[in-house]
C-alpha cells in the first residue's frame, strides 16, 4: 500500500463531497493514463501526479477517506462542494479542455498505435497506488469492479505551455481546498508532502526522472502560481538538482552510462569541470580558533574561507579525484536551507600534498571571522528558543545532504560555523538561526564505489563518532553514523557545553594516548538512562521532546509510531531525520 492508503475504505453510501472528490480522481486517472503526451510527457505527468497527491492527502485529512466518507464538520460544506465541482469539471470536461487550453483527447487510437502499451509511470506515479485509486472509484460507484478502470484515451495535441497553464488552474483549486483546513493541519500536510517528495528524490536513480521532478517543483514554486507556499518546493527542487550531480558522478566512477547522458536538471552538464584556482593568489591565511584545517584568507583581493585537505602521498591521485567530486558538489548552486558555503574552486599545492577548498563568504561583517559553535559555549547565553531553532536548522541541513546522496562524515560543533552580522551585541553578531555546515574534507557520495576515507585518529574528534566508525579498519560509513554525530551536537546545544566536558566522567580526551577502548565508553554513557547518564539533565533543560529526539539519534532506534502502519508502504515510513524535524518543529517555548 502507498503512504496515502485507504485502510478500511468502505463501499457504502458516499457523501456528495466524496462523490465529487472521486470524480476528480477519475479525471486524474483519465489524463495521466492517456497515451501520446509527447516529448515532455515525464514532466507533464509529474505535474499532474503532484496535484493528485495533494488532493488525495487533503481528502484524507478532510475525512473523505474514512469509512463513512463524511466531510469533517469543521469545514465549510458549501464551499468544499463548490470547489470540488469546479475541479471535477476542469479534470473531466474534454470539450472545455480543447476550447480553453487547446488540449485534445480522443477515445480512438491513432493509426498503427500500440494499444497494449501500458501507461507511462512517472517518478510520482507510485505515491498513490492503483489499488487506492480503484478503491476510491469503486466506493463512489464510478467503476464496476476493482479490476476495471475508466476508458483509456489518447492525446491528439499537447502544447507544453498550455498544459502548464491548465495544471496551474488545477493547482489553484487544490490550494483553495488546502486553505479550508486549519493552519495546524495545513502545516502537517506540508510536512508530510515534503517527507514523501524527499523520499522519492532519495530513491530515484534516473536523471530524467529527477529533471522532471525538478522542473515541476520549480514551476510550482513560482510565486505567481503558488498563492501560499507551505511546500518547501524551492528547497526540494534544489535537492533534486544536487542528487542529479551525485548520480552523474557515481556513474562516471562506476563507468556506467546514464539515461540522460551527463546532463543535469537545468540542462547543463551534471558534473561540470572543477574550477582550479591559482595558489599564488591565495595568501594571508588565518586559522580559525587554532584549527589549522580551516580559516579565512585573501584570494585575488577578496576575503574567502578556506578548508585544507591533506593528500596522502601513497594515494594522492585517487584521493584527489574524490576531492574534485566534492568540489563539484560544494560549488553547485544550492538552496539556502542547505546551509553550506559555496565553493568557488580548488587551489592545489601538489608539492606539499594538499589542496584548499576556497569558499565565498556570505555578506557579513568583515572585521570579525566566523566562530565555530563550540567556541560560543560559555561566551553567550542563548535562550531555549534560540537553541531549539539552531538544532532544527542543523538537522534540516543534514537531511538535505542525505537526501541528495551525500554523507558529511565529520559532523561536530567545531564544524558548525556562525558568521558575524553587523549588530551591536555579541550574541546577535553570531545569530544561532543562521548556522553553516563546514568540515566537508572527508565527505563523499553515500553509494560511492570508491573506498571511503576516514578522518585521522583524534580523541577530540572520535568522541563525536559512532563506535563503528572508529578503529582500523572501520566499518563502512553510513547515514546512521552522521545521525549519531548529530545527536552528540544536539546534546551540546541542549546543555550548552562542549561534549568533552559532558563526558569527562568516562574519558579525559586531554590526556596523552587516549585509547579506542576509552572512547568507546562514550556512547553507552550517553544512552544510560540513569541519574548519572549523559542525558540525565537534558530533559530538565530542554524538555521531553528534545531529549527523546537526541536519544533517538544516539541510539539509531525509531520509537514506535502509532500513526504508521505496515500498510502505509515501508519505503515511505519516516526515517530518523524526518521524525526529528517533525518533533523539533512542534517544540514551543
Coordinates of C-alpha atoms in Angstrom, one line a residue:
X1 CA 0.0 0.0 0.0
X2 CA 1.1 3.6 -0.6
X3 CA 1.6 6.3 2.0
X4 CA -1.9 7.7 1.3
X5 CA -3.6 4.3 1.6
X6 CA -7.2 4.0 2.4
X7 CA -7.2 1.5 5.3
X8 CA -10.8 0.3 5.8
X9 CA -12.3 2.2 2.9
X10 CA -15.9 1.2 2.8
X11 CA -18.3 0.7 -0.2
X12 CA -21.4 2.2 1.4
X13 CA -23.3 5.3 0.5
X14 CA -20.9 8.1 -0.1
X15 CA -21.3 11.8 0.7
X16 CA -21.7 14.4 -2.0
X17 CA -18.2 15.7 -1.2
X18 CA -16.7 12.2 -1.6
X19 CA -18.5 11.6 -4.9
X20 CA -17.2 14.9 -6.3
X21 CA -13.7 14.1 -5.0
X22 CA -13.9 10.6 -6.6
X23 CA -14.9 12.3 -9.9
X24 CA -11.7 14.4 -9.6
X25 CA -9.7 11.2 -9.1
X26 CA -11.3 9.7 -12.2
X27 CA -10.3 12.8 -14.1
X28 CA -6.7 12.5 -13.0
X29 CA -6.7 8.8 -14.0
X30 CA -8.1 9.6 -17.5
X31 CA -5.4 12.4 -18.0
X32 CA -2.4 10.5 -16.5
X33 CA -3.1 7.2 -18.4
X34 CA -3.7 8.8 -21.8
X35 CA -1.2 7.9 -24.4
X36 CA 1.0 10.1 -26.6
X37 CA 1.6 13.0 -24.2
X38 CA 4.6 14.0 -26.2
X39 CA 8.3 14.6 -25.6
X40 CA 7.7 16.4 -22.4
X41 CA 5.5 13.6 -21.0
X42 CA 7.6 12.9 -17.9
X43 CA 7.4 16.5 -16.7
X44 CA 3.7 16.9 -17.6
X45 CA 2.8 13.7 -15.9
X46 CA 4.8 14.6 -12.8
X47 CA 2.9 17.9 -12.7
X48 CA -0.4 16.1 -12.8
X49 CA 0.6 13.5 -10.2
X50 CA 1.8 16.1 -7.7
X51 CA -1.7 17.8 -7.7
X52 CA -3.4 14.4 -7.4
X53 CA -1.2 13.6 -4.4
X54 CA -2.1 16.9 -2.7
X55 CA -5.8 16.5 -3.4
X56 CA -5.8 12.9 -2.0
X57 CA -4.0 13.9 1.1
X58 CA -6.4 16.8 1.6
X59 CA -9.3 14.4 1.2
X60 CA -7.8 12.1 3.9
X61 CA -7.4 14.9 6.4
X62 CA -10.9 16.3 5.5
X63 CA -12.4 12.9 6.4
X64 CA -13.4 11.8 2.9
X65 CA -11.3 8.7 3.1
X66 CA -12.8 7.4 6.4
X67 CA -15.2 4.5 6.5
X68 CA -18.2 6.9 6.3
X69 CA -16.7 9.2 3.7
X70 CA -18.2 12.1 5.7
X71 CA -16.7 15.6 5.4
X72 CA -15.2 17.0 8.5
X73 CA -17.9 19.1 10.1
X74 CA -15.3 21.9 10.8
X75 CA -15.1 22.6 7.1
X76 CA -17.5 24.7 5.1
X77 CA -19.5 22.1 3.2
X78 CA -20.9 24.6 0.7
X79 CA -17.5 25.9 -0.3
X80 CA -16.0 22.4 -0.4
X81 CA -18.8 21.3 -2.8
X82 CA -18.3 24.4 -5.0
X83 CA -14.6 24.0 -5.3
X84 CA -14.7 20.2 -5.9
X85 CA -17.4 20.7 -8.6
X86 CA -15.2 23.2 -10.4
X87 CA -12.2 20.9 -10.1
X88 CA -14.1 17.9 -11.3
X89 CA -15.4 19.8 -14.3
X90 CA -11.9 21.1 -15.1
X91 CA -10.5 17.5 -15.0
X92 CA -13.3 15.7 -16.8
X93 CA -14.7 18.1 -19.4
X94 CA -12.8 17.3 -22.6
X95 CA -14.7 19.9 -24.6
X96 CA -13.6 22.7 -22.2
X97 CA -10.1 21.2 -22.2
X98 CA -10.0 21.7 -26.0
X99 CA -11.7 25.0 -26.2
X100 CA -9.9 26.8 -23.3
X101 CA -6.5 25.1 -23.4
X102 CA -6.2 23.8 -26.9
X103 CA -5.5 20.3 -25.5
X104 CA -7.3 17.5 -27.4
X105 CA -8.2 14.0 -26.2
X106 CA -9.6 11.2 -28.3
X107 CA -11.1 7.8 -27.5
X108 CA -9.7 6.4 -30.7
X109 CA -6.1 5.5 -31.0
X110 CA -4.0 6.9 -33.9
X111 CA -3.3 4.6 -36.8
X112 CA -0.6 2.0 -36.1
X113 CA -0.7 2.8 -32.3
X114 CA 0.2 0.1 -29.8
X115 CA -3.0 -0.2 -27.9
X116 CA -1.4 -2.7 -25.5
X117 CA 1.3 -0.3 -24.3
X118 CA 0.9 0.3 -20.6
X119 CA 0.5 3.9 -19.3
X120 CA 3.7 5.7 -18.5
X121 CA 4.7 5.6 -14.8
X122 CA 6.3 8.9 -13.8
X123 CA 8.6 9.5 -10.8
X124 CA 5.5 10.3 -8.7
X125 CA 3.2 7.8 -10.2
X126 CA 3.6 5.2 -7.4
X127 CA 3.0 7.6 -4.5
X128 CA -0.7 6.8 -4.8
X129 CA -1.2 3.2 -5.8
X130 CA -3.6 1.9 -8.4
X131 CA -5.3 0.0 -5.7
X132 CA -6.1 3.2 -3.8
X133 CA -7.4 4.9 -6.9
X134 CA -9.5 1.9 -7.7
X135 CA -10.9 1.7 -4.2
X136 CA -12.0 5.4 -4.4
X137 CA -13.7 4.9 -7.8
X138 CA -15.4 1.7 -6.6
X139 CA -16.7 3.3 -3.4
X140 CA -18.2 6.1 -5.5
X141 CA -19.6 3.5 -8.0
X142 CA -17.6 5.1 -10.8
X143 CA -16.2 1.6 -11.8
X144 CA -17.9 -1.8 -11.7
X145 CA -15.1 -3.8 -10.1
X146 CA -11.6 -3.5 -8.7
X147 CA -10.0 -4.6 -11.9
X148 CA -12.0 -2.1 -14.0
X149 CA -10.6 1.3 -14.9
X150 CA -12.1 4.2 -16.9
X151 CA -11.6 4.1 -20.7
X152 CA -8.1 4.8 -22.0
X153 CA -7.8 8.0 -24.0
X154 CA -5.2 9.3 -26.5
X155 CA -3.7 12.8 -26.6
X156 CA -4.3 14.3 -30.1
X157 CA -2.5 17.5 -29.3
X158 CA -0.4 18.7 -26.3
X159 CA 1.2 22.1 -26.1
X160 CA 3.5 22.3 -23.1
X161 CA 2.8 25.9 -22.3
X162 CA -0.9 25.4 -22.5
X163 CA -0.6 22.2 -20.4
X164 CA 1.3 24.2 -17.7
X165 CA -1.5 26.8 -17.7
X166 CA -4.0 24.0 -17.4
X167 CA -2.2 22.5 -14.4
X168 CA -1.8 25.9 -12.7
X169 CA -5.6 26.2 -12.8
X170 CA -5.9 22.7 -11.2
X171 CA -3.4 23.8 -8.6
X172 CA -5.5 26.9 -7.8
X173 CA -8.5 24.8 -6.8
X174 CA -6.4 22.3 -4.9
X175 CA -4.9 25.2 -2.9
X176 CA -8.3 26.6 -2.2
X177 CA -9.2 23.3 -0.6
X178 CA -6.0 23.3 1.4
X179 CA -6.9 26.8 2.7
X180 CA -10.1 25.5 4.2
X181 CA -8.1 23.4 6.7
X182 CA -6.9 24.9 9.9
X183 CA -3.3 26.2 10.0
X184 CA -2.1 23.2 12.0
X185 CA -3.4 20.6 9.5
X186 CA -2.0 22.7 6.7
X187 CA 1.4 22.6 8.3
X188 CA 1.0 18.8 8.9
X189 CA 0.1 18.3 5.2
X190 CA 3.0 20.4 4.0
X191 CA 5.5 18.4 6.3
X192 CA 4.0 15.1 5.1
X193 CA 4.3 16.1 1.4
X194 CA 7.9 17.2 1.9
X195 CA 8.7 13.9 3.5
X196 CA 7.2 12.0 0.6
X197 CA 8.9 14.1 -2.0
X198 CA 12.3 13.8 -0.1
X199 CA 12.0 10.0 -0.1
X200 CA 11.1 10.0 -3.8
X201 CA 14.2 12.1 -4.6
X202 CA 16.4 9.9 -2.3
X203 CA 15.3 6.7 -4.0
X204 CA 15.5 8.0 -7.6
X205 CA 18.4 6.8 -9.7
X206 CA 17.4 8.3 -13.1
X207 CA 18.5 11.7 -14.2
X208 CA 15.4 12.0 -16.4
X209 CA 13.0 11.5 -13.5
X210 CA 14.9 14.0 -11.4
X211 CA 14.8 16.5 -14.2
X212 CA 11.0 16.1 -14.4
X213 CA 10.5 16.5 -10.7
X214 CA 12.9 19.5 -10.5
X215 CA 11.0 21.2 -13.4
X216 CA 7.7 20.5 -11.7
X217 CA 8.8 21.8 -8.3
X218 CA 10.5 24.9 -9.7
X219 CA 7.4 25.8 -11.7
X220 CA 5.1 25.1 -8.8
X221 CA 7.2 27.3 -6.5
X222 CA 6.6 30.2 -8.9
X223 CA 5.0 33.0 -6.7
X224 CA 2.6 33.8 -9.5
X225 CA 1.3 30.3 -9.4
X226 CA 1.5 29.3 -5.8
X227 CA -0.6 31.7 -3.6
X228 CA 0.8 30.4 -0.3
X229 CA 4.0 28.4 0.0
X230 CA 3.8 25.8 2.8
X231 CA 5.5 23.3 0.5
X232 CA 9.3 23.9 0.6
X233 CA 9.3 23.3 -3.1
X234 CA 12.3 25.5 -3.9
X235 CA 14.5 23.6 -1.5
X236 CA 13.2 20.3 -2.8
X237 CA 14.0 21.4 -6.4
X238 CA 17.5 22.2 -5.3
X239 CA 17.8 18.7 -3.6
X240 CA 16.8 17.1 -6.9
X241 CA 19.5 19.1 -8.7
X242 CA 22.2 18.1 -6.3
X243 CA 21.0 14.5 -6.5
X244 CA 21.5 14.7 -10.3
X245 CA 25.1 15.8 -9.7
X246 CA 25.6 12.9 -7.4
X247 CA 24.2 10.3 -9.8
X248 CA 26.3 11.6 -12.6
X249 CA 29.5 11.4 -10.5
X250 CA 28.6 7.9 -9.4
X251 CA 28.1 6.8 -13.0
X252 CA 31.4 8.2 -14.0
X253 CA 33.2 6.4 -11.1
X254 CA 31.5 3.1 -12.0
X255 CA 31.9 3.5 -15.7
X256 CA 28.2 3.4 -16.4
X257 CA 26.1 5.2 -18.9
X258 CA 23.2 7.5 -17.8
X259 CA 19.6 7.6 -19.0
X260 CA 20.2 11.3 -19.8
X261 CA 23.9 11.5 -20.7
X262 CA 25.7 13.6 -18.0
X263 CA 23.0 16.2 -18.2
X264 CA 21.8 17.9 -15.1
X265 CA 18.3 19.0 -14.2
X266 CA 19.0 22.5 -15.6
X267 CA 20.1 21.3 -19.0
X268 CA 23.8 21.8 -18.2
X269 CA 26.5 19.3 -17.6
X270 CA 25.6 17.5 -14.3
X271 CA 29.3 17.1 -13.5
X272 CA 30.9 20.3 -14.8
X273 CA 34.7 20.7 -14.7
X274 CA 36.3 21.7 -11.4
X275 CA 37.5 25.3 -11.3
X276 CA 41.2 25.3 -10.4
X277 CA 42.4 28.5 -8.7
X278 CA 45.9 29.9 -8.7
X279 CA 47.7 29.1 -5.4
X280 CA 49.8 32.3 -6.0
X281 CA 46.7 34.4 -5.5
X282 CA 45.8 32.8 -2.1
X283 CA 47.5 34.4 0.9
X284 CA 47.1 35.8 4.5
X285 CA 45.5 32.6 5.8
X286 CA 44.5 32.8 9.4
X287 CA 43.4 29.6 11.1
X288 CA 40.1 29.5 12.8
X289 CA 40.4 29.3 16.6
X290 CA 43.7 27.4 16.4
X291 CA 42.2 24.9 13.9
X292 CA 44.8 24.6 11.2
X293 CA 42.4 22.8 8.9
X294 CA 40.1 25.9 8.2
X295 CA 40.2 29.6 8.4
X296 CA 39.9 32.9 6.5
X297 CA 42.3 34.2 3.8
X298 CA 42.5 36.5 0.9
X299 CA 42.1 35.3 -2.7
X300 CA 42.6 37.8 -5.6
X301 CA 42.0 40.7 -3.2
X302 CA 38.8 39.3 -1.7
X303 CA 38.1 37.6 1.7
X304 CA 37.4 33.9 1.4
X305 CA 37.0 30.9 3.7
X306 CA 39.5 28.0 3.3
X307 CA 39.3 24.3 4.2
X308 CA 42.5 22.4 3.8
X309 CA 42.7 18.8 2.6
X310 CA 45.8 16.7 3.1
X311 CA 46.6 14.3 0.2
X312 CA 48.2 11.0 1.3
X313 CA 51.4 10.6 -0.7
X314 CA 50.7 6.9 -1.5
X315 CA 47.1 7.6 -2.6
X316 CA 47.4 11.2 -3.7
X317 CA 45.9 10.8 -7.2
X318 CA 43.0 8.6 -6.1
X319 CA 42.1 11.0 -3.2
X320 CA 42.5 14.0 -5.5
X321 CA 39.8 12.5 -7.7
X322 CA 37.5 12.3 -4.7
X323 CA 38.4 15.9 -3.7
X324 CA 37.4 17.0 -7.2
X325 CA 34.0 15.3 -6.9
X326 CA 33.5 17.0 -3.6
X327 CA 34.4 20.4 -5.1
X328 CA 31.7 19.8 -7.8
X329 CA 29.1 19.2 -5.1
X330 CA 30.1 22.2 -3.0
X331 CA 30.3 24.5 -6.0
X332 CA 26.8 23.6 -7.3
X333 CA 24.1 26.2 -6.6
X334 CA 22.1 25.2 -3.6
X335 CA 19.0 26.4 -1.7
X336 CA 19.9 28.5 1.4
X337 CA 18.4 25.7 3.6
X338 CA 21.4 23.5 2.7
X339 CA 23.3 25.9 4.9
X340 CA 26.7 25.5 3.3
X341 CA 29.1 27.9 1.8
X342 CA 29.5 28.0 -2.0
X343 CA 32.9 26.7 -3.2
X344 CA 34.4 28.8 -5.9
X345 CA 37.1 26.2 -6.7
X346 CA 40.2 24.3 -5.6
X347 CA 43.8 25.5 -5.1
X348 CA 46.3 22.7 -5.4
X349 CA 49.7 22.5 -3.6
X350 CA 50.9 19.2 -5.0
X351 CA 54.5 19.7 -3.8
X352 CA 53.0 19.9 -0.2
X353 CA 50.5 17.1 -0.9
X354 CA 47.5 19.3 0.0
X355 CA 44.6 21.2 -1.6
X356 CA 42.5 24.1 -0.5
X357 CA 38.7 24.3 -0.9
X358 CA 38.1 28.1 -1.5
X359 CA 34.7 29.3 -0.4
X360 CA 32.9 32.6 -0.9
X361 CA 32.0 34.3 2.4
X362 CA 28.4 35.4 3.0
X363 CA 27.6 39.0 3.2
X364 CA 28.7 39.6 6.8
X365 CA 30.8 41.9 9.0
X366 CA 34.3 41.6 7.5
X367 CA 36.1 42.7 10.7
X368 CA 35.1 39.6 12.5
X369 CA 35.9 36.0 11.5
X370 CA 33.2 33.3 11.8
X371 CA 33.0 31.4 15.1
X372 CA 32.7 27.6 15.4
X373 CA 29.7 26.7 17.5
X374 CA 31.9 25.0 20.1
X375 CA 33.6 28.3 20.9
X376 CA 30.3 30.0 21.8
X377 CA 29.6 27.6 24.6
X378 CA 30.1 29.7 27.8
X379 CA 30.6 33.0 25.9
X380 CA 27.0 33.7 25.2
X381 CA 23.8 32.6 26.9
X382 CA 21.1 31.9 24.2
X383 CA 17.5 31.2 25.1
X384 CA 15.9 27.8 24.8
X385 CA 14.0 29.0 21.8
X386 CA 17.3 30.0 20.0
X387 CA 18.9 26.7 20.8
X388 CA 15.8 24.8 19.5
X389 CA 15.9 26.7 16.3
X390 CA 19.7 26.1 15.9
X391 CA 19.1 22.3 16.4
X392 CA 16.3 22.3 13.9
X393 CA 18.3 24.2 11.2
X394 CA 21.3 21.8 11.5
X395 CA 19.0 18.8 11.4
X396 CA 17.3 20.1 8.3
X397 CA 20.6 20.8 6.6
X398 CA 21.8 17.2 7.2
X399 CA 18.6 15.8 5.8
X400 CA 19.1 17.8 2.6
X401 CA 22.6 16.4 2.1
X402 CA 21.5 12.9 2.9
X403 CA 18.5 13.1 0.5
X404 CA 20.9 14.3 -2.2
X405 CA 23.0 11.2 -1.6
X406 CA 25.9 12.7 0.4
X407 CA 27.5 11.9 3.8
X408 CA 29.2 14.6 5.9
X409 CA 31.4 12.2 7.9
X410 CA 32.9 14.8 10.3
X411 CA 29.9 16.4 12.0
X412 CA 30.8 18.1 15.3
X413 CA 30.3 21.5 16.9
X414 CA 33.8 22.6 15.7
X415 CA 32.5 22.3 12.1
X416 CA 29.3 24.3 12.5
X417 CA 30.0 28.0 11.9
X418 CA 28.2 31.1 13.0
X419 CA 29.0 34.2 10.9
X420 CA 29.2 37.7 12.3
X421 CA 26.5 40.2 11.3
X422 CA 26.7 43.9 12.0
X423 CA 24.6 44.1 15.1
X424 CA 25.8 45.6 18.4
X425 CA 25.8 42.7 20.9
X426 CA 28.0 39.7 20.9
X427 CA 25.0 37.2 20.9
X428 CA 23.3 38.9 17.9
X429 CA 26.5 39.2 16.0
X430 CA 26.5 35.4 15.7
X431 CA 22.8 34.6 15.2
X432 CA 22.1 31.0 16.0
X433 CA 19.4 30.8 13.4
X434 CA 22.0 31.1 10.6
X435 CA 24.4 28.2 11.1
X436 CA 26.6 27.0 8.3
X437 CA 28.0 23.5 7.9
X438 CA 31.7 23.2 7.3
X439 CA 34.3 20.5 7.6
X440 CA 33.5 18.7 4.4
X441 CA 37.0 17.5 3.7
X442 CA 36.1 13.8 4.2
X443 CA 32.6 13.9 2.8
X444 CA 31.6 11.5 0.0
X445 CA 28.8 10.2 -2.1
X446 CA 26.7 7.7 0.0
X447 CA 26.8 4.9 -2.6
X448 CA 30.2 5.7 -4.0
X449 CA 32.1 2.6 -5.3
X450 CA 35.3 4.1 -4.0
X451 CA 36.9 3.2 -0.7
X452 CA 35.8 5.8 1.9
X453 CA 38.4 7.9 3.7
X454 CA 38.4 8.0 7.5
X455 CA 39.5 11.2 9.3
X456 CA 42.7 10.7 11.2
X457 CA 42.5 9.3 14.8
X458 CA 42.0 12.1 17.3
X459 CA 40.2 11.6 20.6
X460 CA 38.6 15.1 20.5
X461 CA 37.1 14.1 17.1
X462 CA 36.4 10.4 18.0
X463 CA 34.1 11.3 20.8
X464 CA 31.6 12.5 18.2
X465 CA 31.9 9.3 16.1
X466 CA 29.8 6.2 16.3
X467 CA 31.9 3.3 17.7
X468 CA 31.6 1.5 14.4
X469 CA 33.2 4.5 12.6
X470 CA 36.4 4.2 14.7
X471 CA 39.3 1.9 14.6
X472 CA 41.2 0.5 11.7
X473 CA 39.6 -0.8 9.6
X474 CA 36.4 1.0 10.4
X475 CA 33.0 -0.4 9.2
X476 CA 31.6 1.3 6.1
X477 CA 30.3 4.8 6.9
X478 CA 26.6 5.2 6.6
X479 CA 24.0 7.9 7.2
X480 CA 23.3 6.4 10.6
X481 CA 26.7 7.4 11.7
X482 CA 26.2 11.0 10.6
X483 CA 22.9 11.0 12.6
X484 CA 24.7 9.7 15.7
X485 CA 27.2 12.6 15.4
X486 CA 24.3 15.0 15.1
X487 CA 22.9 13.5 18.3
X488 CA 26.0 14.5 20.1
X489 CA 25.8 18.0 18.7
X490 CA 22.2 18.3 19.9
X491 CA 23.3 17.2 23.3
X492 CA 25.9 20.0 23.3
X493 CA 23.3 22.6 22.2
X494 CA 20.8 21.5 24.8
X495 CA 23.3 21.5 27.7
X496 CA 25.2 24.5 26.1
X497 CA 28.5 22.8 27.0
X498 CA 31.2 21.0 24.9
X499 CA 30.9 17.3 24.6
X500 CA 34.3 16.7 26.1
X501 CA 33.2 18.4 29.3
X502 CA 29.9 16.4 29.3
X503 CA 31.7 13.1 29.1
X504 CA 34.7 13.9 31.4
X505 CA 33.4 11.3 33.8
X506 CA 34.2 8.5 31.5
X507 CA 37.0 9.7 29.3
X508 CA 39.5 12.6 29.5
X509 CA 40.4 13.5 25.9
X510 CA 43.1 15.9 27.0
X511 CA 45.4 13.3 28.3
X512 CA 48.1 11.6 26.2
X513 CA 47.4 8.3 24.5
X514 CA 43.6 8.0 24.8
X515 CA 42.8 4.6 23.5
X516 CA 39.7 3.5 21.5
X517 CA 38.6 1.4 24.4
X518 CA 38.2 4.5 26.5
X519 CA 36.5 6.5 23.7
X520 CA 34.1 3.5 23.1
X521 CA 32.6 4.2 26.6
X522 CA 31.1 7.5 25.3
X523 CA 28.0 6.0 23.6
X524 CA 26.9 3.7 26.4
X525 CA 27.4 6.6 28.8
X526 CA 25.2 8.9 26.7
X527 CA 22.5 6.3 26.4
X528 CA 22.5 5.5 30.1
X529 CA 19.0 6.4 31.3
X530 CA 20.1 6.6 34.9
X531 CA 20.6 9.7 37.1
X532 CA 24.3 9.8 36.2
X533 CA 23.9 9.1 32.5
X534 CA 24.9 11.6 29.7
X535 CA 21.3 12.7 29.2
X536 CA 20.4 12.9 32.9
X537 CA 19.8 16.7 32.9
X538 CA 18.8 17.3 29.3
X539 CA 15.1 16.8 29.9
X540 CA 15.3 19.5 32.7
X541 CA 17.0 21.9 30.3
X542 CA 15.2 21.3 27.0
X543 CA 12.1 19.2 27.7
X544 CA 10.8 15.7 26.8
X545 CA 10.6 16.1 23.0
X546 CA 14.1 17.4 22.6
X547 CA 15.5 14.7 24.8
X548 CA 13.7 11.9 23.0
X549 CA 14.9 13.3 19.6
X550 CA 18.5 13.3 20.9
X551 CA 18.2 9.8 22.3
X552 CA 16.7 8.6 19.1
X553 CA 19.7 9.9 17.1
X554 CA 22.2 8.4 19.5
X555 CA 20.6 5.0 19.7
X556 CA 19.6 4.8 16.0
X557 CA 16.2 3.4 17.0
X558 CA 13.0 4.9 15.9
X559 CA 10.3 4.9 18.6
X560 CA 7.0 3.1 17.8
X561 CA 4.8 5.5 15.7
X562 CA 1.1 4.8 16.4
X563 CA 0.0 6.5 13.1
X564 CA 2.4 4.5 10.9
X565 CA 1.3 1.0 9.8
X566 CA 2.9 -1.6 7.5
X567 CA 0.1 -0.9 5.0
X568 CA 1.5 2.6 4.6
X569 CA 4.3 1.3 2.4
X570 CA 7.7 0.7 4.0
X571 CA 9.7 2.9 1.6
X572 CA 7.7 5.9 2.8
X573 CA 7.9 5.4 6.5
X574 CA 9.6 8.4 8.2
X575 CA 13.2 8.0 8.9
X576 CA 15.1 9.4 12.0
X577 CA 15.7 12.8 10.4
X578 CA 12.1 13.1 9.3
X579 CA 10.8 12.4 12.8
X580 CA 13.4 14.7 14.4
X581 CA 12.4 17.6 12.2
X582 CA 8.7 17.0 12.8
X583 CA 9.2 16.8 16.5
X584 CA 11.6 19.7 16.9
X585 CA 9.3 21.8 14.7
X586 CA 6.5 21.4 17.2
X587 CA 8.5 22.4 20.2
X588 CA 7.1 25.7 21.6
X589 CA 8.8 27.7 24.3

